[in-house]
Coordinates of C-alpha atoms in Angstrom, one line a residue:
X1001 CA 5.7 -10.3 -9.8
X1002 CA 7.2 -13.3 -7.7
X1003 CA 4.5 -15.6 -6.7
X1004 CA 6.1 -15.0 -2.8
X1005 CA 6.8 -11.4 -2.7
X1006 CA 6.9 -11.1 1.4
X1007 CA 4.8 -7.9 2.6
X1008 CA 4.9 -6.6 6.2
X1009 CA 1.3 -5.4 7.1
X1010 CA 2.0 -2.9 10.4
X1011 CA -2.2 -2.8 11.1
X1012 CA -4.0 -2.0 14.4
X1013 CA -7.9 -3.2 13.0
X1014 CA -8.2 -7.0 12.3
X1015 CA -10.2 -6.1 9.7
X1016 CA -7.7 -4.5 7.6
X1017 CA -5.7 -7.8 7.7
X1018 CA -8.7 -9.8 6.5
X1019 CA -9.3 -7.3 3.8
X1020 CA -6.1 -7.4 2.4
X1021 CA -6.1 -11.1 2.8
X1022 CA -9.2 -11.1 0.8
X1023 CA -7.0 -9.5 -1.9
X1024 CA -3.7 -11.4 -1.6
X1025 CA -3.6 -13.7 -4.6
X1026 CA -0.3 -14.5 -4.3
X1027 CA 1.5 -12.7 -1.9
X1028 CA 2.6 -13.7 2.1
X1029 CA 1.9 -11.2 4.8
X1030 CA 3.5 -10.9 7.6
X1031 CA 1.2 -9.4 10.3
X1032 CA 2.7 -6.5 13.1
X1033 CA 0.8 -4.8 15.2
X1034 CA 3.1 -3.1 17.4
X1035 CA 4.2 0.0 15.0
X1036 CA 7.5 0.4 17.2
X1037 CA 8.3 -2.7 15.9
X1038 CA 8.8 -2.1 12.1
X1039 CA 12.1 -0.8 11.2
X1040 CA 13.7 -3.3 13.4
X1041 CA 11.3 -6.2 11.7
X1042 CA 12.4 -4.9 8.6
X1043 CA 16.2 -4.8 9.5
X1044 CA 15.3 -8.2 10.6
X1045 CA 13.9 -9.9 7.4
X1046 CA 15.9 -8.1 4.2
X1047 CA 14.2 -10.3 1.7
X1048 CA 10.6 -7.4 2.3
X1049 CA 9.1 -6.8 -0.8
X1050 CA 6.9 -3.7 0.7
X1051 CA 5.5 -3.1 3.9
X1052 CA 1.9 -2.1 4.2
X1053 CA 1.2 0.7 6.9
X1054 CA -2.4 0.9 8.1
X1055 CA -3.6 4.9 8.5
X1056 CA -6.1 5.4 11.2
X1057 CA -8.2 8.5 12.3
X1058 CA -7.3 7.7 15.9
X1059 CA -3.5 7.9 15.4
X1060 CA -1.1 9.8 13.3
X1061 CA 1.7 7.6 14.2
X1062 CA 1.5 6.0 10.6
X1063 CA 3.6 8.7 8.9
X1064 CA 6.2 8.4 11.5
X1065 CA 6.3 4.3 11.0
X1066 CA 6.9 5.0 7.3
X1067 CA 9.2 7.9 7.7
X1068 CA 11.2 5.9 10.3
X1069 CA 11.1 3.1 7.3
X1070 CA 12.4 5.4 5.2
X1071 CA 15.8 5.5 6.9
X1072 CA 16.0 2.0 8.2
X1073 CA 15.1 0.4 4.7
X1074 CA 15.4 3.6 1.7
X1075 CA 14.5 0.7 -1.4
X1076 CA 11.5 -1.4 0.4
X1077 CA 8.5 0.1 -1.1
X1078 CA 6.3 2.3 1.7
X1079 CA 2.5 2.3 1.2
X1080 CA -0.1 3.7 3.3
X1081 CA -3.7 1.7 3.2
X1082 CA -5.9 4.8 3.4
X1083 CA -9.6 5.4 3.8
X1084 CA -8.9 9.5 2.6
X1085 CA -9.7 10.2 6.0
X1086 CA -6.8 12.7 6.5
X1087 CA -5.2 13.7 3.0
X1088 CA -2.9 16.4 4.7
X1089 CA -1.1 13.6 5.8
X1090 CA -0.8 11.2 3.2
X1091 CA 0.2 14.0 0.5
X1092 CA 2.7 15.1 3.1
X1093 CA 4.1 11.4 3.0
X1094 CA 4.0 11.5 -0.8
X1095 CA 5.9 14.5 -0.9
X1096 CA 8.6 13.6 1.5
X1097 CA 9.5 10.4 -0.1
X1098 CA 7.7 8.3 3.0
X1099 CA 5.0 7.2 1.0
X1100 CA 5.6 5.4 -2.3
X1101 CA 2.0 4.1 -2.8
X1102 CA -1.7 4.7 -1.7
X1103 CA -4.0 1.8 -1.4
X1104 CA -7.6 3.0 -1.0
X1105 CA -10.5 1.3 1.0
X1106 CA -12.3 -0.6 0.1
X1107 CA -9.0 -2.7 -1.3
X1108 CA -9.0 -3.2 -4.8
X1109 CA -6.7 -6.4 -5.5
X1110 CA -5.6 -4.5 -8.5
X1111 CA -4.7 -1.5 -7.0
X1112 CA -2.7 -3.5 -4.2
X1113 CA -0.6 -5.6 -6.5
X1114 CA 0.4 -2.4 -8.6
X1115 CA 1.5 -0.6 -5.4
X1116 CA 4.1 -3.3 -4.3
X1117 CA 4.9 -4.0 -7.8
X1118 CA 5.7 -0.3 -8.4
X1119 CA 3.9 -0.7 -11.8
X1120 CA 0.8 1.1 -13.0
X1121 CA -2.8 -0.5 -13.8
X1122 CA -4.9 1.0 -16.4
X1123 CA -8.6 2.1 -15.4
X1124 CA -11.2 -0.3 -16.8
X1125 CA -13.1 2.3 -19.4
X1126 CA -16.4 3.2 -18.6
X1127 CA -19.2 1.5 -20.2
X1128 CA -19.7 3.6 -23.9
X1129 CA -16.9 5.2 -23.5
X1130 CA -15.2 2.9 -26.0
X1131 CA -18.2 3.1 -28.8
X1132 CA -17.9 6.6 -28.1
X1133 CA -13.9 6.5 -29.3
X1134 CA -15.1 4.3 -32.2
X1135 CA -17.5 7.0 -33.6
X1136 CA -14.6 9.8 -33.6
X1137 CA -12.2 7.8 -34.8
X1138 CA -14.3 6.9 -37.7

């Protein structure tokens, strides 16, 4: 990954900026918080890695933002930052083509590089589980 990978982060809690912040390492947001505003911010900078779209329980307008995304910018990576408070939605965005990755609260820095990458992480294993491997493999 390019040590500047440019993200747009379309949020409406100043928390949520913070928290990814916290998890950066590396990458350069680029703060909106006027959802209206994203396709024609995206148009506007063409060098977007991703854009990050914040899902709240008080608005449903994030599926939109990313569908609208969808047509304005088809490769720029779409991903929804999620707390799983409405699935219905966010599998809906999935299966459309809106949505290209889930980030999960509380942010895992992991988790958020793989999602603008496009590439996979591997789960840590859980503690025994590799001893566990050893013994049938023996």
């Amino acid at each position: 990954m390019a040590n500047h990978s440019k993200v747009l982060v379309v949020f409406e809690n100043p928390a949520t900026l913070k928290e990814l912040l916290a998890a950066a390492g590396g990458l350069e947001f680029l703060p909106l918080r006027d959802r209206r505003q994203a396709s024609a911010f995206a148009k506007a900078y063409p060098n977007l890695t991703a854009v990050i779209v914040e899902q709240t329980a008080a608005s449903k307008a994030f599926l939109e933002v990313l569908q609208n995304l969808q047509a304005a910018a088809p490769k720029l990576r779409r991903i929804a930052l999620s707390d799983s408070s409405d699935l219905f939605c966010v599998i809906d965005g999935v299966h459309t083509g809106a949505i290209n990755a889930v980030v999960y609260r509380p942010i895992d820095a992991r988790q958020l590089h793989a999602a603008i990458t496009g590439t996979a992480t591997a789960a840590a294993p859980v503690p025994g589980q590799q001893r566990a491997n050893r013994r049938v493999a023996s």
